[in-house]
mmCIF file of C-alpha atoms (C1' of nucleotides) and ligand atoms in Angstrom:
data_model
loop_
_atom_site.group_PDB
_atom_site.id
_atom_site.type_symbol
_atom_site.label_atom_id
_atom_site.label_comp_id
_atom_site.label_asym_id
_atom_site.label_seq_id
_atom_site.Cartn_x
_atom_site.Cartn_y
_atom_site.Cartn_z
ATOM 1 C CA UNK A 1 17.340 1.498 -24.242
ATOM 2 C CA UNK A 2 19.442 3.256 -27.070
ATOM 3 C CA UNK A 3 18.293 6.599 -27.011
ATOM 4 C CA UNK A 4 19.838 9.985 -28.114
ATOM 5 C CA UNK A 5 19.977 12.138 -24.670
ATOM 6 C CA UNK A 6 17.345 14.436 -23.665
ATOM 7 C CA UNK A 7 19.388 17.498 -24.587
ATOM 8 C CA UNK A 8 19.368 16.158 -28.361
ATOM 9 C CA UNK A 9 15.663 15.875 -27.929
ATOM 10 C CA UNK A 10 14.890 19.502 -26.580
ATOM 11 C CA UNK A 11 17.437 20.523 -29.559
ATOM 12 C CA UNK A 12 15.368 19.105 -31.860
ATOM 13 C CA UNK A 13 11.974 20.439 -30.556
ATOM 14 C CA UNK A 14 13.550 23.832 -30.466
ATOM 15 C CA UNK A 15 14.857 23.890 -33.751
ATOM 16 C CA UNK A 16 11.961 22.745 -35.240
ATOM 17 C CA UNK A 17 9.988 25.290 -33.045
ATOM 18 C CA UNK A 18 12.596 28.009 -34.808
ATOM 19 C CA UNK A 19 12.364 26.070 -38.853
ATOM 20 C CA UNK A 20 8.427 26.272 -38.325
ATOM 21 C CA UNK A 21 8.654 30.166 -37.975
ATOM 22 C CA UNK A 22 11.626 31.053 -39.724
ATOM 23 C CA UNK A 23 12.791 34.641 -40.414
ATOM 24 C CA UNK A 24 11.809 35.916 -37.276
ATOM 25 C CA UNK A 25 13.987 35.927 -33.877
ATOM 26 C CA UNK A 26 13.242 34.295 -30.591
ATOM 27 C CA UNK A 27 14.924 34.869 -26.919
ATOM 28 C CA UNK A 28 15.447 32.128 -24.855
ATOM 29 C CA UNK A 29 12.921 32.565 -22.598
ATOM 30 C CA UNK A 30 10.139 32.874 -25.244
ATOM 31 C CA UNK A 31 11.161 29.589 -26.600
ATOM 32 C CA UNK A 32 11.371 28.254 -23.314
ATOM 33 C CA UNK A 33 7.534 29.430 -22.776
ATOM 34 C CA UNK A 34 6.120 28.201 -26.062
ATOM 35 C CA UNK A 35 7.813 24.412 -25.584
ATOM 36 C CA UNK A 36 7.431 24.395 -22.084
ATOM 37 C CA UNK A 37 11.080 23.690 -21.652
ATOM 38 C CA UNK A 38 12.804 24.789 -18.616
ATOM 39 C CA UNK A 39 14.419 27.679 -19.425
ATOM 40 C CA UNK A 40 18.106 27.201 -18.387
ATOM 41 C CA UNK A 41 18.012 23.934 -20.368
ATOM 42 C CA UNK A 42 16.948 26.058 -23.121
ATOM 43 C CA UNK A 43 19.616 28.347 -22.944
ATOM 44 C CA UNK A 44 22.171 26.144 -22.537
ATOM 45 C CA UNK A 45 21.270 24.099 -25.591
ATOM 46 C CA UNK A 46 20.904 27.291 -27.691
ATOM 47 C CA UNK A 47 24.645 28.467 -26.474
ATOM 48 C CA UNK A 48 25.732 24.755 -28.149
ATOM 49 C CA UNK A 49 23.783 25.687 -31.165
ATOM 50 C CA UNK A 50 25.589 28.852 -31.541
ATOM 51 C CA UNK A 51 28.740 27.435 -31.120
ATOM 52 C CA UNK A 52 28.050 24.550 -34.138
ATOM 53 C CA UNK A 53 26.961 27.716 -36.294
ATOM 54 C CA UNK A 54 23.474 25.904 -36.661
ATOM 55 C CA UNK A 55 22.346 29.098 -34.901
ATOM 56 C CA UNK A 56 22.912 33.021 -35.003
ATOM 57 C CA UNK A 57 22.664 34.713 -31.964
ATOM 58 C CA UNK A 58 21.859 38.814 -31.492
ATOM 59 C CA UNK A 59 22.854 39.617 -27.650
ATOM 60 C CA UNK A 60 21.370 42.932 -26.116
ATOM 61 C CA UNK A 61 18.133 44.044 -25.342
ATOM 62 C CA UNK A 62 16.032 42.612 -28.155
ATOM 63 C CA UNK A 63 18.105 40.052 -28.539
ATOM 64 C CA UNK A 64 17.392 36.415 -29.839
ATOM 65 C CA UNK A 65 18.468 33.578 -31.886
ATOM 66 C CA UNK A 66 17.574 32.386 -35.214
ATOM 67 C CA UNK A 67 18.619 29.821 -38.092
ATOM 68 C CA UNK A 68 21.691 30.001 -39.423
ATOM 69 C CA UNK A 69 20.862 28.466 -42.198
ATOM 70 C CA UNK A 70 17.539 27.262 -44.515
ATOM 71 C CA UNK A 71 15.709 24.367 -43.034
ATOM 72 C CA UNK A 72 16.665 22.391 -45.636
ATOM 73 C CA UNK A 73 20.564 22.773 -45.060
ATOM 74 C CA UNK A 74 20.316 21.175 -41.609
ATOM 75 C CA UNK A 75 20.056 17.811 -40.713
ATOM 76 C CA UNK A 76 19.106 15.647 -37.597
ATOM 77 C CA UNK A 77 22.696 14.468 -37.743
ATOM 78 C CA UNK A 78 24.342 17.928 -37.376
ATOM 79 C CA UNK A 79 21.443 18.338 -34.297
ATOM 80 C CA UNK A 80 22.560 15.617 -32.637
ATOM 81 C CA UNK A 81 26.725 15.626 -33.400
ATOM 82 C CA UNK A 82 26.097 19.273 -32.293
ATOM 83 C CA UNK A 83 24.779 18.439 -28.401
ATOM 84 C CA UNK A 84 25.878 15.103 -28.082
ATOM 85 C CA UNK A 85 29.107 14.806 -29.975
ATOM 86 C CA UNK A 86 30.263 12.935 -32.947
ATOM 87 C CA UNK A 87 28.005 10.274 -33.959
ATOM 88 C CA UNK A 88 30.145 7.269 -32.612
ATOM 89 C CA UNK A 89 27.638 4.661 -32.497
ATOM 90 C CA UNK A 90 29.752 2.044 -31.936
ATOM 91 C CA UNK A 91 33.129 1.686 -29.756
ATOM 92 C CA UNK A 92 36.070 1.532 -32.517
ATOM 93 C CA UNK A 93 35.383 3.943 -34.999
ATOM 94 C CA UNK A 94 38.213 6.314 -33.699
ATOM 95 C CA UNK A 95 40.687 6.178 -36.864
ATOM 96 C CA UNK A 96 43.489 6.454 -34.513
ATOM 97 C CA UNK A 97 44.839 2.266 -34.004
ATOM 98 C CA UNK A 98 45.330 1.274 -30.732
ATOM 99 C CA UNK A 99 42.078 2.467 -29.260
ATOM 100 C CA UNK A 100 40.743 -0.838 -29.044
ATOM 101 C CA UNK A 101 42.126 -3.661 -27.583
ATOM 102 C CA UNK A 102 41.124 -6.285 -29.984
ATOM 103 C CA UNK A 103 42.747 -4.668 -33.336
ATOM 104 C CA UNK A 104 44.305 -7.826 -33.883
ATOM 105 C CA UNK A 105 41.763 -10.179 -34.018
ATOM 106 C CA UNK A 106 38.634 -8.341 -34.237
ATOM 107 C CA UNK A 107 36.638 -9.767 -37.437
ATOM 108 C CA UNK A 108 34.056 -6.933 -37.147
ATOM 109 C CA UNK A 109 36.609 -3.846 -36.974
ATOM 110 C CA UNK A 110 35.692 -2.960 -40.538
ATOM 111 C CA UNK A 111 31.927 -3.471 -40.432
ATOM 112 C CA UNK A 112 31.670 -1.026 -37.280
ATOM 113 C CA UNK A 113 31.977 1.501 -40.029
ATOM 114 C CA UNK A 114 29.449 -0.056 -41.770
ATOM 115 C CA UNK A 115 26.810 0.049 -38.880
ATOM 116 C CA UNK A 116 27.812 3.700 -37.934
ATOM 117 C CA UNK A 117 27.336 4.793 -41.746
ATOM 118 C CA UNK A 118 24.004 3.516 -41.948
ATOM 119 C CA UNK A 119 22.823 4.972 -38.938
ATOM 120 C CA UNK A 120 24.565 8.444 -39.690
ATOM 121 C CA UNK A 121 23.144 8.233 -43.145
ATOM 122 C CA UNK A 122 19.686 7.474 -41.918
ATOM 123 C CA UNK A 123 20.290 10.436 -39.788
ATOM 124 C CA UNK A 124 21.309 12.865 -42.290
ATOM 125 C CA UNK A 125 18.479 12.074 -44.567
ATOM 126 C CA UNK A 126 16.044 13.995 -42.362
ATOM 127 C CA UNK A 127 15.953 18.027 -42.317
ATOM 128 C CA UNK A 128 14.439 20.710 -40.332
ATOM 129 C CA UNK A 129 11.928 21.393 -43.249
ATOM 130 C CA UNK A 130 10.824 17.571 -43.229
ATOM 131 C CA UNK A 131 10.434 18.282 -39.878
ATOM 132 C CA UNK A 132 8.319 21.079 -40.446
ATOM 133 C CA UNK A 133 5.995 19.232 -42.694
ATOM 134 C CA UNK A 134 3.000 17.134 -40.977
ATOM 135 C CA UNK A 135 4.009 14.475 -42.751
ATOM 136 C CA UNK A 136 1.417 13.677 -45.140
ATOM 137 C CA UNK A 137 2.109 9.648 -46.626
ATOM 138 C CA UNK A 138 2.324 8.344 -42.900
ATOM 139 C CA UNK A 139 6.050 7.256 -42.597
ATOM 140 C CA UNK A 140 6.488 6.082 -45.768
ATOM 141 C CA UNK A 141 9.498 8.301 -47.385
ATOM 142 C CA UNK A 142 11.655 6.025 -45.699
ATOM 143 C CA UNK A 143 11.784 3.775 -48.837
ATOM 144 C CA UNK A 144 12.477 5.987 -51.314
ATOM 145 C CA UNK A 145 14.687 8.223 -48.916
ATOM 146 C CA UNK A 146 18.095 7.738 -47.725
ATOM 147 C CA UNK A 147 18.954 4.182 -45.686
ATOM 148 C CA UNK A 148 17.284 1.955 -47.889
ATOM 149 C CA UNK A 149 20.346 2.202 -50.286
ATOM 150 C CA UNK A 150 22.271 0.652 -47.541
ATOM 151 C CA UNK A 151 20.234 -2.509 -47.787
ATOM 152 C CA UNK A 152 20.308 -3.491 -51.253
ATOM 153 C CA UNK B 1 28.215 10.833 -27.171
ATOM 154 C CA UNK B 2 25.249 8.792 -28.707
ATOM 155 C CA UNK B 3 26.147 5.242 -29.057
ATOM 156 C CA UNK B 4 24.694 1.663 -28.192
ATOM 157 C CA UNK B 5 25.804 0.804 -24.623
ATOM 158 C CA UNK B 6 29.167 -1.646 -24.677
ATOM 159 C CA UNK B 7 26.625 -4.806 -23.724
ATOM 160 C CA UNK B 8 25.260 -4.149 -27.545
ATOM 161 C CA UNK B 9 28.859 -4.011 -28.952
ATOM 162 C CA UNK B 10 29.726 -6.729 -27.277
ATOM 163 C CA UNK B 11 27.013 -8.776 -28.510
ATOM 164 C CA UNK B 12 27.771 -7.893 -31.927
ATOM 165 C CA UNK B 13 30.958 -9.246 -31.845
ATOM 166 C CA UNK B 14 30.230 -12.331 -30.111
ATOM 167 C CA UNK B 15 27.333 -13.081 -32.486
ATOM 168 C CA UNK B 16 29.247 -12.063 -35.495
ATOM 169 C CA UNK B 17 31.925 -14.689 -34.347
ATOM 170 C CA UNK B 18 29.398 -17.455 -34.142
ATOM 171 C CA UNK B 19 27.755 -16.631 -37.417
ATOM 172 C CA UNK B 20 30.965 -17.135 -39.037
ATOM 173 C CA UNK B 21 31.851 -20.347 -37.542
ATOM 174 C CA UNK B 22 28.096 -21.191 -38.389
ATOM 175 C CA UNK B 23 27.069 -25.293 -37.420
ATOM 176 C CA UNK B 24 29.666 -25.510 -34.878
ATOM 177 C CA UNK B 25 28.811 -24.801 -30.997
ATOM 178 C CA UNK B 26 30.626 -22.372 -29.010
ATOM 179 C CA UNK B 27 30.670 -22.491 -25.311
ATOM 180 C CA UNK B 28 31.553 -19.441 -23.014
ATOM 181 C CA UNK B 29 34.858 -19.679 -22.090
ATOM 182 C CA UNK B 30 35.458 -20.474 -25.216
ATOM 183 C CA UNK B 31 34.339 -17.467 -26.769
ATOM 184 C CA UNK B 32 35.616 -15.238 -24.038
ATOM 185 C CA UNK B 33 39.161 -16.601 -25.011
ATOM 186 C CA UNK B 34 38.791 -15.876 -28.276
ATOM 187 C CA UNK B 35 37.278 -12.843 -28.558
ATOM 188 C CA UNK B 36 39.110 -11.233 -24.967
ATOM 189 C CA UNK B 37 35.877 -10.284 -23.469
ATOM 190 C CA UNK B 38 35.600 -10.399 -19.878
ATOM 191 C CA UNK B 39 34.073 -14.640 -19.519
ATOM 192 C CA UNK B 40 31.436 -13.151 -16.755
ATOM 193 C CA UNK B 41 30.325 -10.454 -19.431
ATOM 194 C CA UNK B 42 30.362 -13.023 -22.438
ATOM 195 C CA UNK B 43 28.014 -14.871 -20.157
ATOM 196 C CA UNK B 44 25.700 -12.302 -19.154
ATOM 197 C CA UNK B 45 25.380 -11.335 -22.514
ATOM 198 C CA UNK B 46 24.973 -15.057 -24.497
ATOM 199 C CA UNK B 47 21.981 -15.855 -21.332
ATOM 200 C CA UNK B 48 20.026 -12.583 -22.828
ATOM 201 C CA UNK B 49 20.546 -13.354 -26.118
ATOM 202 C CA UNK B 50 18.847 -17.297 -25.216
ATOM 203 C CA UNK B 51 16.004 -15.467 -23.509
ATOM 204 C CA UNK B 52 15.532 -13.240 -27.063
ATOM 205 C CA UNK B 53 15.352 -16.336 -29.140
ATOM 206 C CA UNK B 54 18.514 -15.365 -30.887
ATOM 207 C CA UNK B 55 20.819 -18.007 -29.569
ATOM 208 C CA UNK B 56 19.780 -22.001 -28.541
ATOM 209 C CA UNK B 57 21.667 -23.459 -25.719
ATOM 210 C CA UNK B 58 23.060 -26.674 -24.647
ATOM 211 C CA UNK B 59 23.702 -27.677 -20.754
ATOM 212 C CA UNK B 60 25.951 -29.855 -19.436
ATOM 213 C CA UNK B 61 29.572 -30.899 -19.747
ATOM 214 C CA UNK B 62 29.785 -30.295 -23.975
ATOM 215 C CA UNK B 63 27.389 -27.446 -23.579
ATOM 216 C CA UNK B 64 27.546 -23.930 -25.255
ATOM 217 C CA UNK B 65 25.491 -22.162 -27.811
ATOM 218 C CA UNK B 66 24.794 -21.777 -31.277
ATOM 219 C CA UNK B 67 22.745 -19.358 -33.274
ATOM 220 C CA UNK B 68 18.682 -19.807 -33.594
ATOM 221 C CA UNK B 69 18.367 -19.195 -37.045
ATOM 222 C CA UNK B 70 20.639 -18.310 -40.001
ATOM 223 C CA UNK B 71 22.605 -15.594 -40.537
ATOM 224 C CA UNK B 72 20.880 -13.471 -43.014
ATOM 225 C CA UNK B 73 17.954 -13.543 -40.684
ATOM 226 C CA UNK B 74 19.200 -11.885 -37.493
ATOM 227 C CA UNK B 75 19.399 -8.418 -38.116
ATOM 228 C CA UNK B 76 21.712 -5.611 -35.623
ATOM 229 C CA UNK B 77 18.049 -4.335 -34.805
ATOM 230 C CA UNK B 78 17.586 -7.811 -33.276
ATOM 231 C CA UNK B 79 20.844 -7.659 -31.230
ATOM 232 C CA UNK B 80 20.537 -4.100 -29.933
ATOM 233 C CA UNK B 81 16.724 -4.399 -29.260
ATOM 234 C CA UNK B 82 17.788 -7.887 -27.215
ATOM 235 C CA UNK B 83 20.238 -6.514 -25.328
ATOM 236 C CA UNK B 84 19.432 -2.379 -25.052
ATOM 237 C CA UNK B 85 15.946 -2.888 -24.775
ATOM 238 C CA UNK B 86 13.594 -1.280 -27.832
ATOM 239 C CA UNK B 87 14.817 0.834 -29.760
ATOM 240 C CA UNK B 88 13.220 3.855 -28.683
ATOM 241 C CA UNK B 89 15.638 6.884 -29.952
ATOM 242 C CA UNK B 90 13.469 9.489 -29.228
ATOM 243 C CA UNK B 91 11.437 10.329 -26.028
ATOM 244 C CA UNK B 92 7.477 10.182 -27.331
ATOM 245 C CA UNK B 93 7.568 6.907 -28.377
ATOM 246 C CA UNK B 94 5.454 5.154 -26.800
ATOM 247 C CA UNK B 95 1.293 5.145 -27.875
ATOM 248 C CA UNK B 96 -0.033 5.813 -24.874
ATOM 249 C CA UNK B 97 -1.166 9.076 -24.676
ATOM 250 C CA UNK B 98 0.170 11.372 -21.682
ATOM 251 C CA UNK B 99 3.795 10.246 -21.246
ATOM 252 C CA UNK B 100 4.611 13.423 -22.280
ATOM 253 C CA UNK B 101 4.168 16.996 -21.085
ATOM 254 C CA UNK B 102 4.499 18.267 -24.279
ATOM 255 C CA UNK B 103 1.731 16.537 -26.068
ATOM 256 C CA UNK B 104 -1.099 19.130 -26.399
ATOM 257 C CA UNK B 105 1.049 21.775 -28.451
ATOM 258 C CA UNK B 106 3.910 19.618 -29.275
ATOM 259 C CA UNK B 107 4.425 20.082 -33.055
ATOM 260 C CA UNK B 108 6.894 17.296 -33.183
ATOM 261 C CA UNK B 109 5.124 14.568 -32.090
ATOM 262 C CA UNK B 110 4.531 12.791 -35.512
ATOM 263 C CA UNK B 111 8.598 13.425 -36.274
ATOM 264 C CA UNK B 112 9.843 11.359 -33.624
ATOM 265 C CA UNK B 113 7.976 8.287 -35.331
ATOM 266 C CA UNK B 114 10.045 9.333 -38.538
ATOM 267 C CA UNK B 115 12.966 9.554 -36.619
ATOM 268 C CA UNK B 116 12.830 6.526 -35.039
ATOM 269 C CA UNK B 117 11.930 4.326 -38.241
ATOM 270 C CA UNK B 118 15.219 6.038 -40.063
ATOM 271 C CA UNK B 119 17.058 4.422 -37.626
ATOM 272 C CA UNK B 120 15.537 1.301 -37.071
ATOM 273 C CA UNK B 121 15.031 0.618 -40.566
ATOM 274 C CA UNK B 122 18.805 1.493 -41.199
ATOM 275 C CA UNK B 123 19.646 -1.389 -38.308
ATOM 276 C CA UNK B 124 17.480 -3.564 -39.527
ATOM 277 C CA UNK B 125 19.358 -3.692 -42.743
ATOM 278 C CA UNK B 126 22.289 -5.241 -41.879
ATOM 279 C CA UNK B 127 22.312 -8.837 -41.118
ATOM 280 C CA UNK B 128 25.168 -11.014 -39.542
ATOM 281 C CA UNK B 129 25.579 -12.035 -42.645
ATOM 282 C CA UNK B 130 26.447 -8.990 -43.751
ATOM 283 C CA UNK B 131 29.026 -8.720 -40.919
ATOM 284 C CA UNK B 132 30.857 -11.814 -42.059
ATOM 285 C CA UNK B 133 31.730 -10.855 -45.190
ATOM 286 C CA UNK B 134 35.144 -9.153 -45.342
ATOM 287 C CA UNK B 135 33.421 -5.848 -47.284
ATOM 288 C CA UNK B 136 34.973 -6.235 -50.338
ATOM 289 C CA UNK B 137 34.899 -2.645 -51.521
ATOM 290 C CA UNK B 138 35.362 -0.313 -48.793
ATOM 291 C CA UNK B 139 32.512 0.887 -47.659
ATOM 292 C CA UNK B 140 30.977 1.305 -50.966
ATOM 293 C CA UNK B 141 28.660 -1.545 -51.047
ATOM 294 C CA UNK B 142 25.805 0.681 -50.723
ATOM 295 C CA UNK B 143 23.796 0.343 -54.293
ATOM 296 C CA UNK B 144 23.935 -3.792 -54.382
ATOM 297 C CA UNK B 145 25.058 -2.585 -58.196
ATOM 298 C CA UNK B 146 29.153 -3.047 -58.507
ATOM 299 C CA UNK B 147 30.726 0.366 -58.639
ATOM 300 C CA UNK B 148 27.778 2.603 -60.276
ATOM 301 C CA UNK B 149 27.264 5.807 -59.230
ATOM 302 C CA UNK B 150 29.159 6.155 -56.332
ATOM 303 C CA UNK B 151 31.797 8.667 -57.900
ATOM 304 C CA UNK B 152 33.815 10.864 -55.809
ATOM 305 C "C1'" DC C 1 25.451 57.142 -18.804
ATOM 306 C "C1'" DC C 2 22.977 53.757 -16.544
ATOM 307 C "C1'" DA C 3 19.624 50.065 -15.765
ATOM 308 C "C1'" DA C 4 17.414 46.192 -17.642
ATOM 309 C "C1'" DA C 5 17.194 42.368 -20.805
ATOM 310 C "C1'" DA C 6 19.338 38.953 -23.093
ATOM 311 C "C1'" DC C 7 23.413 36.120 -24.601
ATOM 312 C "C1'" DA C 8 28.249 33.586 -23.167
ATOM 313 C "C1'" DG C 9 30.664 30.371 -20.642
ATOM 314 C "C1'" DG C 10 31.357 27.435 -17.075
ATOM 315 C "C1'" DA C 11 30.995 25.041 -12.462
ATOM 316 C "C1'" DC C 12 28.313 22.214 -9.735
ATOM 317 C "C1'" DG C 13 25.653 18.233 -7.451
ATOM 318 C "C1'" DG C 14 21.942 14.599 -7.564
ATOM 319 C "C1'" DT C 15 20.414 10.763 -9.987
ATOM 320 C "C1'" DA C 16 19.864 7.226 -13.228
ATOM 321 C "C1'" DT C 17 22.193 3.958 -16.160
ATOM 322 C "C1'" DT C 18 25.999 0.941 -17.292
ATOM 323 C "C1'" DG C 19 29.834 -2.100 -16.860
ATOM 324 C "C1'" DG C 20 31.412 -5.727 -14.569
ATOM 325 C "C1'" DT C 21 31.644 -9.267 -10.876
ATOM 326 C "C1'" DC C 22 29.917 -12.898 -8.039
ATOM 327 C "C1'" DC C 23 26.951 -16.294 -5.926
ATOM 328 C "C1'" DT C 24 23.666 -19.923 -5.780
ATOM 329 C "C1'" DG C 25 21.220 -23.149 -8.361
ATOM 330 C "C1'" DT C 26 20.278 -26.806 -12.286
ATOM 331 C "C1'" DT C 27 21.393 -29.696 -16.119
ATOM 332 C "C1'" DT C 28 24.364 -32.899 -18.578
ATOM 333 C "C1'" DT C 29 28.393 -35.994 -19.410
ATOM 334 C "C1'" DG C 30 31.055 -40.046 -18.430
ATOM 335 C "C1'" DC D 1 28.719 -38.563 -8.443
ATOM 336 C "C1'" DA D 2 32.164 -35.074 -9.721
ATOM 337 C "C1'" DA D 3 33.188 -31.720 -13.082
ATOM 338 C "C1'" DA D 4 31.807 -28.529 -16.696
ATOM 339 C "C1'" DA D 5 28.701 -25.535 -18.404
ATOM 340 C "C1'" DC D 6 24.250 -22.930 -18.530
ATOM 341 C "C1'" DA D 7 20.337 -20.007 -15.669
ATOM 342 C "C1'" DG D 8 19.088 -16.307 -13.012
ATOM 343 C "C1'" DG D 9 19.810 -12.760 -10.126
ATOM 344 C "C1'" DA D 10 21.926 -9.568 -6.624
ATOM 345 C "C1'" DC D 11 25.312 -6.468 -6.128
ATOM 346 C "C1'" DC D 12 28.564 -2.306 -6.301
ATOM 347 C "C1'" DA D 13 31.723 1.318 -8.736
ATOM 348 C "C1'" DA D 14 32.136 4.369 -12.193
ATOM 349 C "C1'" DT D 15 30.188 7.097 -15.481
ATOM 350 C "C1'" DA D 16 27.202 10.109 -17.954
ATOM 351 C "C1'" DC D 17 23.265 12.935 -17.949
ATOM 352 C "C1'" DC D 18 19.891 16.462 -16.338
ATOM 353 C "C1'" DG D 19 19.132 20.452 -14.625
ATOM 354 C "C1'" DT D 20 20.449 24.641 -11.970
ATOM 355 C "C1'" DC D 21 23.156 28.562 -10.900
ATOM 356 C "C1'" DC D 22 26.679 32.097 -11.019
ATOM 357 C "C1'" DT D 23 29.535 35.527 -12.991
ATOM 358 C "C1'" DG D 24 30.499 38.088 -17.014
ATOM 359 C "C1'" DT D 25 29.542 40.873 -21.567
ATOM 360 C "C1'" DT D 26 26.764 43.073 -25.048
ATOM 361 C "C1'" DT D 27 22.895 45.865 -26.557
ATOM 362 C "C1'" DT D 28 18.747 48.875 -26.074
ATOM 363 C "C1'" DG D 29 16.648 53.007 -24.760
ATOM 364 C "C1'" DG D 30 15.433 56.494 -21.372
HETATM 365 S S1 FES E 201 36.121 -4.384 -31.481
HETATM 366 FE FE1 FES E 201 37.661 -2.847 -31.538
HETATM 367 S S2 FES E 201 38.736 -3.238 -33.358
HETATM 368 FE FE2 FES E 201 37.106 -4.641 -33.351
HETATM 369 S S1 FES E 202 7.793 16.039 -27.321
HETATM 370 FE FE1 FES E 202 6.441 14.613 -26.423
HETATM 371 S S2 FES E 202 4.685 14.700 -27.649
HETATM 372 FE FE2 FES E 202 6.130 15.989 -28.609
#
DNA sequence: CCAAAACAGGACGGTATTGGTCCTGTTTTG
DNA sequence: CAAAACAGGACCAATACCGTCCTGTTTTGG
């Protein structure tokens, strides 16, 4: 089906939950209320968050989480290499030879790369604050955005 | 770990093999020698790929297969969507109304539709084509233009 | 100084999906 | 009519994911 795991997903809500109110600080559990996320999902994907330094995180009392840094400064891609791991979209991207049992006579070793960069690209062209904005030309900054370079 | 399941990779390779050994007709244990796949996955895979309109096949004694159209026009969308099923990245995909909980105060809902098109547009920019040729410069092909702006 | 609220860091099991094999047809060649 | 190859599923084993829970540690404030 080729989708990015749910945890990505909630990441993504959250986050864009957190870019739409920025400057302010929200607990777990409020977040958890307002998205209608289960709450120990939410927590655990706000730990990984923390741990990426896409989030800052105040323990105690009144303590929270918010953006580490502007909207603009984070990308889908560091979302999703945050909770899912490195954007490997494909099998033999590892640099290290020998991974892959082919090596030899693999004709496509080299254009792995290629497939993985345009995804990642594509990936890295979208930011919390796009995100934020209810898109106003329906779907159409694709053209003039990043992945349309790739194409030529 | 986000990456297209190994049936996907697979069929990349296998297609990308045909394509550039284009005219000919490949049968299964043929390919499976060639390329080291496991014959009953090869198979599996090439029967899908018949069923998607991506491959024509021949029965009998000199059977095998051989692409359904040219190169240039069978995009890595194609493959994955063939073999992964749509390419639905994010969860709220789909247009009917109500597959999701979230829905009435999701704030995200128009995003995933950007989402998705980044990365479907970005696969459907490389063709098998693409794949055969040996990428001259590495990785740098991106502005059609020879050796612009990249820099750095 | 202590209790409550919130973060930190893992461990854990149930479930869905994938990867891979195998079996039983059907079509073609010679 | 036998052999080679495609067609279409059924079928498990391993894996990865989803979600929960438990045991700390830090901060607030009475
Ligand atoms: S498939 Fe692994 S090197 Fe090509
Ligand atoms: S998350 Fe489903 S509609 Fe927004």
């Amino acid at each position: 089906m080729l989708r990015m795991t749910k945890q990505a997903d909630y990441g993504i809500v959250l986050m864009t939950h957190l870019a739409a109110r920025a400057g302010r600080q929200f607990s777990a559990p409020e977040l958890a209320a307002e998205t209608r996320i289960p709450l120990p999902m939410v927590s655990k994907i706000l730990k990984l968050l923390v741990r990426e330094d896409l989030l800052v995180s105040h323990r105690g009392v009144k303590g929270g989480y918010a953006l580490a840094r502007a909207p603009r400064q984070i990308t889908v891609a560091d979302l999703i290499s945050a909770l899912d791991g490195p954007i490997a979209f494909t099998e033999c991207i590892e640099d290290t030879p020998g991974s892959c049992s082919q090596e030899g006579i693999c004709g496509v070793r080299d254009n792995w790369q290629r497939i993985n960069q345009a995804v990642r690209h594509a990936l890295e062209g979208i930011t919390l604050a796009d995100l934020t904005q209810p898109l106003a030309s329906p779907l159409v900054q694709l053209g003039s955005g990043r992945g349309a370079e790739l194409r030529a």
